[in-house]
Amino acid sequence: KVLFLHARSPLSVHDFINTVRALPLNIARAMYLEGGPEATLYARGETQTIERFGSYETGFNENDDNAVAWALPNIIGVVPR
């Protein structure tokens, strides 16, 4: 099972982890990938597309004004077999 979580709200890594751990998901392992405007979740299925991106980043982009997805430095791709 894979669970992808994205939060646009400016949370510290520790606060995000604590929020996720408080959910009834029984998560054993997690990987934190990116924050700020670079943080993007894009998923496309047969009938639905989801695109979410971050904005706030301490010391770099301290606002919630970002309205477009930035170029992606790293991508995790999943395709059916």
mmCIF file of C-alpha atoms in Angstrom:
data_model
loop_
_atom_site.group_PDB
_atom_site.id
_atom_site.type_symbol
_atom_site.label_atom_id
_atom_site.label_comp_id
_atom_site.label_asym_id
_atom_site.label_seq_id
_atom_site.Cartn_x
_atom_site.Cartn_y
_atom_site.Cartn_z
ATOM 1 C CA LYS A 1 0.000 0.000 0.000
ATOM 2 C CA VAL A 2 1.167 3.505 -0.796
ATOM 3 C CA LEU A 3 -0.236 6.685 0.690
ATOM 4 C CA PHE A 4 0.691 10.093 -0.742
ATOM 5 C CA LEU A 5 0.012 13.067 1.537
ATOM 6 C CA HIS A 6 0.292 16.730 0.593
ATOM 7 C CA ALA A 7 -0.264 19.721 2.872
ATOM 8 C CA ARG A 8 -0.224 23.255 1.480
ATOM 9 C CA SER A 9 -0.347 24.705 5.002
ATOM 10 C CA PRO A 10 3.071 25.808 6.292
ATOM 11 C CA LEU A 11 3.929 23.119 8.831
ATOM 12 C CA SER A 12 7.356 22.268 10.150
ATOM 13 C CA VAL A 13 8.547 18.761 9.316
ATOM 14 C CA HIS A 14 8.012 17.739 12.939
ATOM 15 C CA ASP A 15 4.480 19.158 13.044
ATOM 16 C CA PHE A 16 3.592 17.420 9.774
ATOM 17 C CA ILE A 17 4.952 14.103 11.046
ATOM 18 C CA ASN A 18 3.084 14.438 14.338
ATOM 19 C CA THR A 19 -0.140 15.280 12.491
ATOM 20 C CA VAL A 20 0.211 12.215 10.259
ATOM 21 C CA ARG A 21 1.157 9.932 13.147
ATOM 22 C CA ALA A 22 -1.987 11.031 15.010
ATOM 23 C CA LEU A 23 -4.173 9.702 12.165
ATOM 24 C CA PRO A 24 -5.580 6.163 12.491
ATOM 25 C CA LEU A 25 -3.473 4.870 9.567
ATOM 26 C CA ASN A 26 -1.010 2.522 11.307
ATOM 27 C CA ILE A 27 1.910 3.918 9.278
ATOM 28 C CA ALA A 28 5.138 1.954 9.790
ATOM 29 C CA ARG A 29 7.500 4.002 7.566
ATOM 30 C CA ALA A 30 7.364 7.371 5.863
ATOM 31 C CA MET A 31 9.536 9.506 3.610
ATOM 32 C CA TYR A 32 9.411 13.303 3.666
ATOM 33 C CA LEU A 33 10.200 14.609 0.183
ATOM 34 C CA GLU A 34 9.884 18.369 -0.152
ATOM 35 C CA GLY A 35 8.248 21.484 1.232
ATOM 36 C CA GLY A 36 7.441 24.951 -0.028
ATOM 37 C CA PRO A 37 6.538 25.830 -3.615
ATOM 38 C CA GLU A 38 8.470 22.829 -4.939
ATOM 39 C CA ALA A 39 6.157 20.439 -3.084
ATOM 40 C CA THR A 40 3.813 19.079 -5.731
ATOM 41 C CA LEU A 41 1.333 16.223 -5.868
ATOM 42 C CA TYR A 42 0.113 15.350 -9.350
ATOM 43 C CA ALA A 43 -1.945 12.249 -10.030
ATOM 44 C CA ARG A 44 -3.816 11.365 -13.205
ATOM 45 C CA GLY A 45 -6.244 8.499 -13.583
ATOM 46 C CA GLU A 46 -8.759 7.506 -16.217
ATOM 47 C CA THR A 47 -11.415 9.919 -15.002
ATOM 48 C CA GLN A 48 -9.703 12.335 -12.622
ATOM 49 C CA THR A 49 -6.581 14.486 -12.351
ATOM 50 C CA ILE A 50 -5.301 15.950 -9.087
ATOM 51 C CA GLU A 51 -2.703 18.718 -8.950
ATOM 52 C CA ARG A 52 -1.706 20.276 -5.630
ATOM 53 C CA PHE A 53 1.323 22.451 -4.942
ATOM 54 C CA GLY A 54 2.792 24.259 -1.972
ATOM 55 C CA SER A 55 3.722 27.892 -1.454
ATOM 56 C CA TYR A 56 5.115 28.951 1.908
ATOM 57 C CA GLU A 57 8.763 28.239 2.714
ATOM 58 C CA THR A 58 10.563 29.870 5.627
ATOM 59 C CA GLY A 59 13.378 32.195 4.540
ATOM 60 C CA PHE A 60 12.593 31.759 0.843
ATOM 61 C CA ASN A 61 8.947 32.243 -0.137
ATOM 62 C CA GLU A 62 7.198 33.455 3.006
ATOM 63 C CA ASN A 63 3.717 33.860 1.541
ATOM 64 C CA ASP A 64 0.825 31.739 0.341
ATOM 65 C CA ASP A 65 0.592 33.452 -3.061
ATOM 66 C CA ASN A 66 1.960 30.680 -5.289
ATOM 67 C CA ALA A 67 -0.698 29.872 -7.904
ATOM 68 C CA VAL A 68 1.218 27.585 -10.293
ATOM 69 C CA ALA A 69 3.181 24.361 -10.043
ATOM 70 C CA TRP A 70 6.950 24.828 -10.246
ATOM 71 C CA ALA A 71 9.269 22.657 -12.325
ATOM 72 C CA LEU A 72 9.713 19.335 -10.548
ATOM 73 C CA PRO A 73 13.253 18.441 -9.381
ATOM 74 C CA ASN A 74 12.318 14.815 -8.543
ATOM 75 C CA ILE A 75 9.489 12.613 -9.720
ATOM 76 C CA ILE A 76 8.094 9.332 -8.436
ATOM 77 C CA GLY A 77 6.110 7.651 -11.186
ATOM 78 C CA VAL A 78 3.696 4.745 -10.878
ATOM 79 C CA VAL A 79 2.155 2.913 -13.822
ATOM 80 C CA PRO A 80 -0.003 -0.228 -13.871
ATOM 81 C CA ARG A 81 1.645 -3.469 -14.956
#
